[in-house]
Coordinates of C-alpha atoms in Angstrom, one line a residue:
Chain A
M1 CA -4.0 -47.1 1.8
S2 CA -7.2 -47.3 0.0
C3 CA -9.9 -44.8 1.0
F4 CA -12.5 -47.5 1.2
G5 CA -11.3 -48.5 4.6
C6 CA -11.7 -45.0 6.0
F7 CA -15.2 -44.2 4.8
S8 CA -17.1 -47.5 4.9
L9 CA -17.8 -49.7 7.8
S10 CA -16.2 -53.1 7.5
G11 CA -19.5 -54.7 8.0
Y12 CA -21.0 -53.3 4.9
R13 CA -18.4 -54.5 2.6
V14 CA -19.4 -57.5 0.6
S15 CA -16.7 -59.9 0.3
S16 CA -16.6 -62.9 -2.0
D17 CA -16.5 -65.3 0.9
G18 CA -19.5 -64.0 2.7
K19 CA -17.5 -63.9 5.9
P20 CA -17.0 -60.6 7.7
P21 CA -13.8 -59.0 6.4
K22 CA -10.7 -58.7 8.5
F23 CA -10.6 -55.8 10.8
Q24 CA -8.3 -53.2 9.5
P25 CA -7.3 -50.7 12.1
P26 CA -7.6 -47.1 11.0
P27 CA -4.4 -45.5 9.8
K28 CA -2.5 -43.7 12.5
P29 CA -2.7 -39.9 12.3
V30 CA 0.6 -38.3 11.4
I31 CA 1.4 -35.6 14.0
I32 CA 3.2 -32.7 12.4
D33 CA 4.5 -30.6 15.2
R34 CA 4.2 -27.2 13.6
K35 CA 5.1 -25.3 16.8
T36 CA 8.6 -26.5 17.0
Q37 CA 9.1 -26.0 13.3
K38 CA 7.9 -22.4 13.7
E39 CA 10.2 -21.7 16.6
E40 CA 13.2 -22.7 14.6
R41 CA 12.3 -20.4 11.8
R42 CA 11.3 -17.5 13.9
F43 CA 12.0 -14.2 12.2
L44 CA 14.6 -12.0 13.7
S45 CA 14.5 -8.5 12.4
P46 CA 17.8 -7.5 10.8
E47 CA 18.2 -4.4 12.9
F48 CA 18.8 -6.5 16.1
I49 CA 22.0 -7.9 14.7
P50 CA 24.8 -5.5 15.8
P51 CA 27.1 -4.3 13.0
R52 CA 30.6 -5.4 12.9
G53 CA 32.8 -3.0 14.8
R54 CA 34.6 -2.2 17.9
T55 CA 31.9 -0.5 19.9
D56 CA 31.0 -1.9 23.3
P57 CA 28.3 -4.5 23.0
L58 CA 26.7 -2.9 26.0
K59 CA 25.5 -0.1 23.8
Y60 CA 23.7 -2.6 21.5
Y61 CA 22.3 -4.5 24.5
I62 CA 20.7 -1.3 25.9
E63 CA 19.4 -0.4 22.4
R64 CA 17.9 -3.9 22.1
K65 CA 16.1 -3.5 25.4
D66 CA 14.6 -0.2 24.2
M67 CA 13.6 -1.8 21.0
I68 CA 11.8 -4.6 22.8
Q69 CA 10.1 -2.0 25.0
R70 CA 8.8 -0.2 21.9
R71 CA 7.7 -3.4 20.3
K72 CA 5.6 -4.3 23.3
V73 CA 3.7 -1.1 22.9
F74 CA 3.6 -1.1 19.1
S75 CA 3.7 -4.2 17.0
I76 CA 6.2 -4.2 14.1
P77 CA 5.2 -7.0 11.8
E78 CA 7.6 -9.3 10.0
F79 CA 8.5 -8.1 6.6
Y80 CA 11.2 -8.4 4.0
V81 CA 12.6 -6.2 1.3
G82 CA 10.1 -6.6 -1.5
S83 CA 7.0 -6.8 0.6
V84 CA 4.2 -4.2 0.2
L85 CA 3.5 -2.2 3.4
A86 CA 1.1 0.5 4.4
V87 CA 2.3 2.9 7.1
T88 CA 0.2 5.4 8.9
T89 CA 2.1 8.2 10.5
A90 CA 1.1 11.2 12.7
D91 CA 1.4 14.5 11.0
P92 CA 0.4 17.9 12.4
Y93 CA -0.4 19.3 9.0
A94 CA -2.7 16.6 7.9
S95 CA -6.4 17.0 8.4
D96 CA -6.9 13.9 10.4
K97 CA -3.5 14.3 12.0
S98 CA -2.4 11.1 10.3
K99 CA -1.5 10.0 6.9
R100 CA -1.1 6.7 5.2
F101 CA 1.4 5.6 2.6
V102 CA 1.5 2.4 0.7
G103 CA 4.6 1.1 -1.0
I104 CA 7.1 -1.6 -1.6
C105 CA 10.0 -1.9 0.7
I106 CA 13.2 -1.4 -1.3
Q107 CA 15.7 -1.2 1.5
R108 CA 16.1 -1.9 5.1
G109 CA 19.0 0.0 6.6
G110 CA 20.4 1.1 9.9
K111 CA 20.8 -1.0 13.1
G112 CA 19.3 -0.6 16.5
L113 CA 16.8 2.1 17.2
G114 CA 17.7 4.0 14.0
A115 CA 16.6 1.2 11.8
T116 CA 14.9 2.5 8.7
F117 CA 13.1 1.2 5.7
V118 CA 12.3 2.9 2.4
L119 CA 9.0 2.5 0.8
R120 CA 8.5 3.2 -2.9
N121 CA 5.4 3.8 -4.9
V122 CA 4.4 5.4 -8.1
I123 CA 1.6 7.9 -7.7
E124 CA 0.2 9.8 -10.7
D125 CA 3.3 8.8 -12.8
Q126 CA 5.6 10.3 -10.2
G127 CA 7.8 7.9 -8.3
V128 CA 7.9 8.7 -4.6
E129 CA 10.1 7.1 -1.9
I130 CA 9.8 7.7 1.8
C131 CA 12.3 6.6 4.4
Y132 CA 10.6 5.7 7.6
E133 CA 12.2 4.9 11.0
L134 CA 10.9 1.7 12.4
Y135 CA 11.0 2.9 16.0
S136 CA 9.9 6.4 15.5
P137 CA 7.0 7.4 17.8
R138 CA 5.4 9.2 14.9
I139 CA 4.5 6.0 13.3
Q140 CA 1.0 4.9 14.3
A141 CA 0.6 1.6 12.4
I142 CA 2.4 -0.6 10.0
E143 CA 0.4 -3.2 8.0
V144 CA 1.8 -5.7 5.7
L145 CA -0.4 -5.9 2.6
K146 CA 1.7 -8.4 0.8
L147 CA 4.5 -10.4 2.4
E148 CA 7.1 -11.2 -0.2
K149 CA 10.8 -11.8 -0.4
R150 CA 13.0 -11.0 -3.3
L151 CA 16.2 -12.4 -4.6
D152 CA 18.2 -9.2 -3.6
E153 CA 18.5 -7.3 -0.4
N154 CA 18.3 -4.0 -2.1
L155 CA 15.7 -3.1 -4.7
M156 CA 17.1 0.3 -5.7
Y157 CA 17.1 -0.9 -9.3
L158 CA 13.3 -0.4 -9.2
R159 CA 14.0 3.2 -10.0
D160 CA 15.3 2.3 -13.3
A161 CA 12.8 -0.4 -13.9
L162 CA 9.5 0.1 -15.7
P163 CA 7.1 1.9 -13.5
E164 CA 4.6 -0.9 -13.5
Y165 CA 6.9 -2.8 -11.0
S166 CA 6.7 -0.1 -8.5
T167 CA 3.0 0.9 -8.7
F168 CA 0.8 -0.3 -6.0
D169 CA -2.8 0.6 -5.4
V170 CA -3.2 2.8 -2.4
N171 CA -6.4 1.0 -1.4
M172 CA -5.0 -2.4 -1.8
K173 CA -6.4 -5.2 0.3
P174 CA -4.0 -7.3 2.4
V175 CA -3.2 -10.5 0.6
P176 CA -3.3 -13.5 2.9
R177 CA -0.3 -15.8 2.8
M178 CA 0.4 -19.2 4.1
E179 CA 4.1 -19.9 3.5
H180 CA 5.8 -16.7 3.4
E181 CA 9.0 -17.5 1.8
E182 CA 7.9 -17.7 -1.8
I183 CA 10.3 -15.9 -4.0
P184 CA 8.7 -14.6 -7.2
V185 CA 10.0 -16.2 -10.4
N186 CA 9.3 -13.2 -12.6
K187 CA 12.2 -10.9 -13.0
V188 CA 12.0 -7.2 -13.3
R189 CA 12.3 -5.6 -16.7
M190 CA 14.2 -2.4 -17.0
K191 CA 13.8 0.8 -18.9
P192 CA 16.3 1.5 -21.7
K193 CA 19.9 1.9 -20.7
P194 CA 21.0 5.1 -19.1
W195 CA 20.4 3.9 -15.5
S196 CA 21.4 5.6 -12.3
K197 CA 23.8 2.8 -11.6
R198 CA 25.2 0.1 -13.8
W199 CA 23.2 -2.6 -12.3
E200 CA 24.6 -5.2 -14.7
R201 CA 28.0 -5.1 -12.9
P202 CA 28.8 -7.9 -10.5
K203 CA 29.5 -5.4 -7.8
Y204 CA 25.8 -5.1 -7.2
N205 CA 25.2 -8.8 -7.5
I206 CA 21.6 -8.4 -8.6
K207 CA 19.7 -11.5 -9.4
G208 CA 16.2 -10.0 -9.8
I209 CA 16.6 -8.2 -13.2
K210 CA 15.9 -9.7 -16.5
F211 CA 18.8 -8.1 -18.4
E212 CA 17.9 -7.6 -22.1
L213 CA 21.3 -6.4 -22.9
P214 CA 23.4 -8.0 -25.7
E215 CA 25.8 -10.8 -24.7
H216 CA 29.0 -8.8 -25.3
K217 CA 27.8 -6.1 -22.9
M218 CA 27.1 -8.6 -20.1
K219 CA 30.6 -10.1 -20.7
A220 CA 32.2 -6.6 -20.6
A221 CA 30.4 -6.0 -17.3
Q222 CA 32.1 -9.0 -15.8
K223 CA 35.4 -7.3 -16.3
W224 CA 34.7 -5.5 -13.0
S225 CA 34.0 -8.6 -11.1
Q226 CA 36.1 -9.2 -8.0
P227 CA 35.8 -13.0 -7.5
W228 CA 38.3 -12.9 -4.7
L229 CA 35.9 -10.9 -2.5
E230 CA 33.8 -13.9 -1.5
F231 CA 36.9 -15.7 -0.2
D232 CA 38.2 -12.7 1.7
M233 CA 38.3 -13.9 5.3
L234 CA 38.6 -10.4 6.8
R235 CA 35.3 -9.5 5.4
E236 CA 33.5 -12.4 6.9
Y237 CA 30.8 -11.6 9.4
D238 CA 29.2 -14.7 10.8
T239 CA 26.0 -13.7 12.5
S240 CA 24.7 -17.1 13.4
K241 CA 26.1 -17.1 17.0
I242 CA 25.1 -13.5 17.5
E243 CA 21.7 -14.3 16.3
A244 CA 21.4 -17.3 18.6
K245 CA 22.4 -15.2 21.5
I246 CA 19.9 -12.5 20.7
R247 CA 17.1 -15.0 20.2
K248 CA 17.8 -16.3 23.7
E249 CA 17.5 -12.8 25.0
L250 CA 14.2 -12.3 23.2
Chain B
M1 CA 53.0 11.7 2.5
T2 CA 50.5 8.8 2.3
P3 CA 49.6 8.7 6.0
P4 CA 48.1 12.2 6.3
S5 CA 46.2 11.8 3.0
V6 CA 44.8 8.5 4.3
V7 CA 43.8 10.3 7.5
T8 CA 42.0 13.1 5.6
A9 CA 40.3 10.4 3.5
V10 CA 39.2 8.7 6.6
W11 CA 37.9 11.9 8.1
V12 CA 35.9 12.7 5.0
V13 CA 34.5 9.2 4.9
I14 CA 33.4 9.4 8.5
A15 CA 31.8 12.8 7.7
L16 CA 29.9 11.1 4.9
T17 CA 28.7 8.3 7.0
D18 CA 27.4 10.6 9.7
W19 CA 24.9 12.0 7.2
G20 CA 26.4 15.4 7.4
L21 CA 26.8 15.8 3.7
A22 CA 25.6 19.3 3.2
T23 CA 27.0 20.8 6.3
Q24 CA 30.0 18.9 7.5
R25 CA 32.8 19.3 5.1
D26 CA 36.5 19.4 5.2
P27 CA 37.4 22.9 6.1
K28 CA 39.4 23.3 3.0
A29 CA 36.3 22.4 1.0
R30 CA 34.1 25.3 2.0
C31 CA 32.8 27.5 -0.7
D32 CA 30.2 30.1 -1.5
A33 CA 27.7 29.5 -4.3
G34 CA 29.6 29.3 -7.5
A35 CA 33.1 29.7 -6.2
S36 CA 35.7 27.2 -7.0
Y37 CA 38.7 26.2 -5.0
T38 CA 41.3 23.5 -4.9
C39 CA 41.3 20.4 -3.0
S40 CA 43.2 17.2 -3.2
V41 CA 42.2 14.1 -5.1
E42 CA 41.0 12.0 -2.2
Q43 CA 38.4 14.7 -1.5
L44 CA 37.5 14.5 -5.1
Q45 CA 37.1 10.8 -4.8
T46 CA 34.9 11.1 -1.7
L47 CA 32.9 14.0 -3.1
K48 CA 32.4 12.1 -6.3
L49 CA 30.4 9.7 -4.2
T50 CA 28.1 12.4 -3.2
H51 CA 27.2 13.2 -6.8
V52 CA 25.4 9.9 -6.9
P53 CA 21.7 10.7 -6.9
N54 CA 20.8 8.0 -4.5
V55 CA 22.8 8.9 -1.5
G56 CA 21.0 6.6 0.9
Y57 CA 22.1 3.5 -1.0
Q58 CA 25.7 4.8 -1.0
M59 CA 25.4 5.3 2.7
A60 CA 24.2 1.7 3.1
L61 CA 27.1 0.5 1.0
L62 CA 29.5 2.5 3.0
N63 CA 28.1 1.4 6.3
R64 CA 28.2 -2.2 5.3
R65 CA 31.6 -2.2 3.6
F66 CA 33.3 0.2 5.8
G67 CA 36.6 -1.5 5.4
L68 CA 36.3 -1.8 1.7
S69 CA 35.7 1.9 1.1
L70 CA 38.7 2.9 3.1
T71 CA 41.0 0.5 1.2
H72 CA 39.5 1.7 -2.0
L73 CA 40.2 5.3 -1.2
S74 CA 43.7 4.8 0.1
S75 CA 44.7 2.8 -2.9
A76 CA 43.4 5.4 -5.3
V77 CA 45.1 8.4 -3.6
I78 CA 47.4 10.3 -5.9
Q79 CA 49.1 13.4 -5.0
R80 CA 47.7 15.9 -7.5
Q81 CA 45.7 19.0 -7.1
F82 CA 42.3 19.3 -8.8
S83 CA 39.9 22.2 -8.7
I84 CA 36.2 21.4 -8.3
T85 CA 33.2 23.1 -6.8
E86 CA 31.4 21.8 -3.8
A87 CA 29.0 19.0 -4.4
C88 CA 25.6 20.5 -4.0
Q89 CA 22.5 18.4 -4.0
A90 CA 18.9 19.1 -4.7
I91 CA 18.2 22.0 -7.0
Q92 CA 20.8 24.6 -7.9
K93 CA 21.8 26.7 -10.9
L94 CA 21.6 24.9 -14.2
T95 CA 19.6 21.9 -12.9
R96 CA 16.9 20.8 -15.3
V97 CA 13.5 20.8 -13.6
R98 CA 10.1 19.5 -14.4
V99 CA 7.2 21.9 -14.3
V100 CA 4.4 20.1 -12.6
D101 CA 1.3 22.4 -13.0
N102 CA -0.9 22.8 -16.0
S103 CA 0.2 26.2 -17.1
T104 CA 0.7 26.8 -20.8
L105 CA 4.2 28.0 -20.2
G106 CA 5.2 24.9 -18.4
N107 CA 3.6 22.4 -20.7
T108 CA 4.2 23.6 -24.2
P109 CA 7.2 21.8 -25.7
Y110 CA 10.4 23.6 -26.4
H111 CA 13.7 22.4 -27.6
R112 CA 15.4 23.2 -24.3
P113 CA 14.2 21.9 -20.9
P114 CA 13.4 24.5 -18.2
K115 CA 16.6 25.2 -16.2
C116 CA 17.2 26.9 -12.9
I117 CA 19.3 30.0 -13.2
H118 CA 19.1 31.3 -9.6
V119 CA 18.1 30.1 -6.2
Y120 CA 16.7 32.6 -3.7
N121 CA 18.5 31.3 -0.8
K122 CA 21.6 32.0 1.2
T123 CA 23.2 28.9 -0.1
G124 CA 22.8 28.2 -3.7
V125 CA 21.0 25.0 -3.0
G126 CA 17.2 24.8 -3.2
K127 CA 15.2 22.4 -1.2
V128 CA 11.4 21.9 -1.0
G129 CA 9.8 25.2 -0.4
D130 CA 12.5 27.4 -1.9
K131 CA 11.9 29.9 -4.7
I132 CA 14.0 29.7 -7.8
L133 CA 14.3 31.5 -11.1
L134 CA 13.7 29.4 -14.1
A135 CA 14.6 30.0 -17.7
I136 CA 11.6 28.6 -19.8
K137 CA 11.1 29.2 -23.4
G138 CA 13.5 32.1 -23.4
E139 CA 11.7 33.8 -20.5
K140 CA 12.6 34.1 -16.9
K141 CA 10.0 32.9 -14.4
K142 CA 9.9 32.4 -10.7
A143 CA 9.0 29.0 -9.4
L144 CA 8.6 27.1 -6.2
I145 CA 10.3 23.8 -5.6
V146 CA 7.9 21.1 -4.6
G147 CA 10.1 18.0 -4.7
H148 CA 13.6 17.0 -5.5
K149 CA 15.5 13.8 -6.2
M150 CA 17.8 14.2 -3.2
P151 CA 16.7 12.3 -0.1
G152 CA 15.7 14.7 2.6
P153 CA 14.9 14.2 6.3
T154 CA 13.3 10.9 7.2
M155 CA 9.5 10.8 6.8
T156 CA 9.6 13.3 4.0
P157 CA 9.0 12.0 0.5
R158 CA 11.7 11.8 -2.1
F159 CA 10.6 12.2 -5.7
D160 CA 12.0 10.7 -8.8
S161 CA 12.2 14.0 -10.5
N162 CA 12.8 17.6 -9.5
N163 CA 9.4 19.1 -9.5
V164 CA 8.6 22.8 -9.6
V165 CA 5.5 24.9 -9.8
L166 CA 5.5 28.2 -11.7
I167 CA 4.8 31.3 -9.7
E168 CA 4.4 35.0 -10.1
D169 CA 6.5 37.5 -8.2
N170 CA 3.7 37.9 -5.6
G171 CA 3.4 34.2 -5.0
N172 CA 0.4 33.5 -7.1
P173 CA 0.6 30.2 -9.1
I174 CA 0.3 30.6 -12.8
G175 CA -1.3 27.2 -13.4
T176 CA -4.7 26.1 -12.0
R177 CA -4.0 22.5 -11.1
I178 CA -1.2 20.3 -9.8
K179 CA -1.6 16.7 -10.4
T180 CA 1.5 15.3 -8.9
P181 CA 1.8 14.7 -5.2
I182 CA 3.2 17.4 -3.0
P183 CA 4.9 17.0 0.4
Y184 CA 2.9 18.0 3.4
T185 CA 5.8 20.0 4.8
L186 CA 4.8 22.9 2.7
R187 CA 1.8 23.3 4.9
R188 CA 3.9 24.7 7.6
R189 CA 4.4 27.9 5.5
E190 CA 0.8 28.3 4.7
G191 CA 1.0 32.1 4.6
E192 CA 3.3 32.1 1.6
F193 CA 2.0 29.0 -0.1
S194 CA -1.7 29.0 0.6
K195 CA -2.6 29.6 -3.0
V196 CA -0.2 27.0 -4.3
L197 CA -1.5 24.5 -1.8
A198 CA -5.0 25.2 -2.8
I199 CA -4.4 24.1 -6.3
A200 CA -2.6 21.0 -5.4
R201 CA -4.8 18.0 -5.9
N202 CA -2.8 15.3 -4.2
F203 CA -1.1 15.9 -1.0
M204 CA 1.4 13.4 0.1
Y205 CA -0.5 10.5 1.7
L206 CA -3.8 12.2 1.4
L207 CA -5.1 11.5 -2.0
H208 CA -8.4 13.0 -2.8
G209 CA -10.5 10.9 -5.1
S210 CA -12.1 13.9 -6.8
D211 CA -10.8 16.7 -8.9
C212 CA -10.6 20.3 -7.8
E213 CA -10.6 23.3 -9.8
I214 CA -10.1 26.9 -8.8
H215 CA -11.7 30.0 -10.1
I216 CA -9.1 32.5 -9.0
V217 CA -10.0 35.7 -10.7
T218 CA -13.7 35.4 -11.2
G219 CA -14.6 35.0 -7.6
K220 CA -17.9 33.3 -8.4
S221 CA -19.9 32.4 -5.4
E222 CA -20.6 28.8 -6.0
P223 CA -21.4 26.5 -3.2
W224 CA -18.2 24.8 -2.3
I225 CA -17.8 21.5 -0.7
P226 CA -15.1 21.8 2.0
L227 CA -12.0 19.9 1.4
N228 CA -10.2 18.6 4.4
S229 CA -7.4 20.9 3.7
I230 CA -9.2 24.2 3.9
T231 CA -8.6 26.5 6.8
P232 CA -10.4 29.8 7.5
G233 CA -7.1 31.8 7.0
W234 CA -7.0 30.8 3.4
L235 CA -10.4 32.0 2.3
Q236 CA -9.6 35.4 3.7
A237 CA -6.3 35.5 2.0
G238 CA -7.4 34.9 -1.5
G239 CA -11.1 34.7 -1.5
M240 CA -10.8 31.6 -3.5
I241 CA -13.6 29.3 -4.1
L242 CA -13.1 25.6 -4.7
S243 CA -15.6 23.4 -6.3
E244 CA -15.3 19.7 -6.6
E245 CA -16.3 18.1 -9.8

């Protein structure tokens, strides 16, 4: 479709014949229904999904109700492991009775009301991690400064990575984001080798590190791989139906 | 004899997953500081897990792969007796610590790192706010723990290094400034730690933009700009004057 038809009136176009040009109807607007798309992709916080076990589902149902109650009073934003958050908590020993901590979320653990997330930051060359409980009444506000996803669920390797990957300015401004599922392409570079865990081993299944180890070491690490694990049927935990049920509840 | 050993393994794993690391232990595995005792290998296996610095991650792994950990343990059980000491976390005897204040004793390089030689505690394990004895540069010095690598209760910060502030016997800090952040839980014991808290520049979560210096001995009467952290009890305690640069 040429743009001429949109912006100029047909009467003004000079055609070779001298007759008025054929009426071209304006192009039909394409309706993109964003609402339905959004609902399909609505974020369900991982602590709503009950863990695999033999406990009575009633317990999880009651917990979920309490969680929803809490969320009505206090908004818990959507965030993933790898996003930068700022949390203000109430503290009796602080001057203003509240304190604020900014950090990158390295892990989200726990299910139900005991759901926690660990924020990491490097302050004054000292790495600090704080584990917060999502539904604790001491938390006054959670802001997402930068919504980001990473390739792994657990960023514990940031402890052995260069400190620049864990430093975040305390007075950082929130970064606005349109499509929130961008995964950063840059991989994390690590400090020299003695690490707290051997992250190169396939047990941890880390995709977010740029390993600068020699080839033979990477191959040696593959010795510990257990390729049968992904086909083990007893370990399967299919959460899609559970998620669908929970979404209906919510 | 495999079934009972599997049972004990299960018990210990459950104990681990309940977060009761320091307190809930297999009755056989109780010890006083420094004592050694015997326990069987599956306990060794499970206790080995606790030696991992990042216990939280291990917890998450255990919680997620509950079945896996059990099979792993039961397959690795051998009937042999080992003698080990109880797995203690945080700071105990012979841990290397990092001195965080700006005292000369703490900052001059020496071929051996400062090590803890005694913890002034009923258990031999030192957490934030405990006093310990350090061996630095061939001397013995008391110190206060201000942060350790072991994860503590939720909402408390966990540092990437074991931090310590040098202290005299009466509780006066030797250095004049502490740059690294300090957990707020120390505030609760303000009577003991008022002087240490005074020299701390960064409290956890509350980072002052400016620098503070203390004139402890001189007692000069300079006009001081009140920091948010000052309470009247302090000034009476030490007569310290703070000035912001």
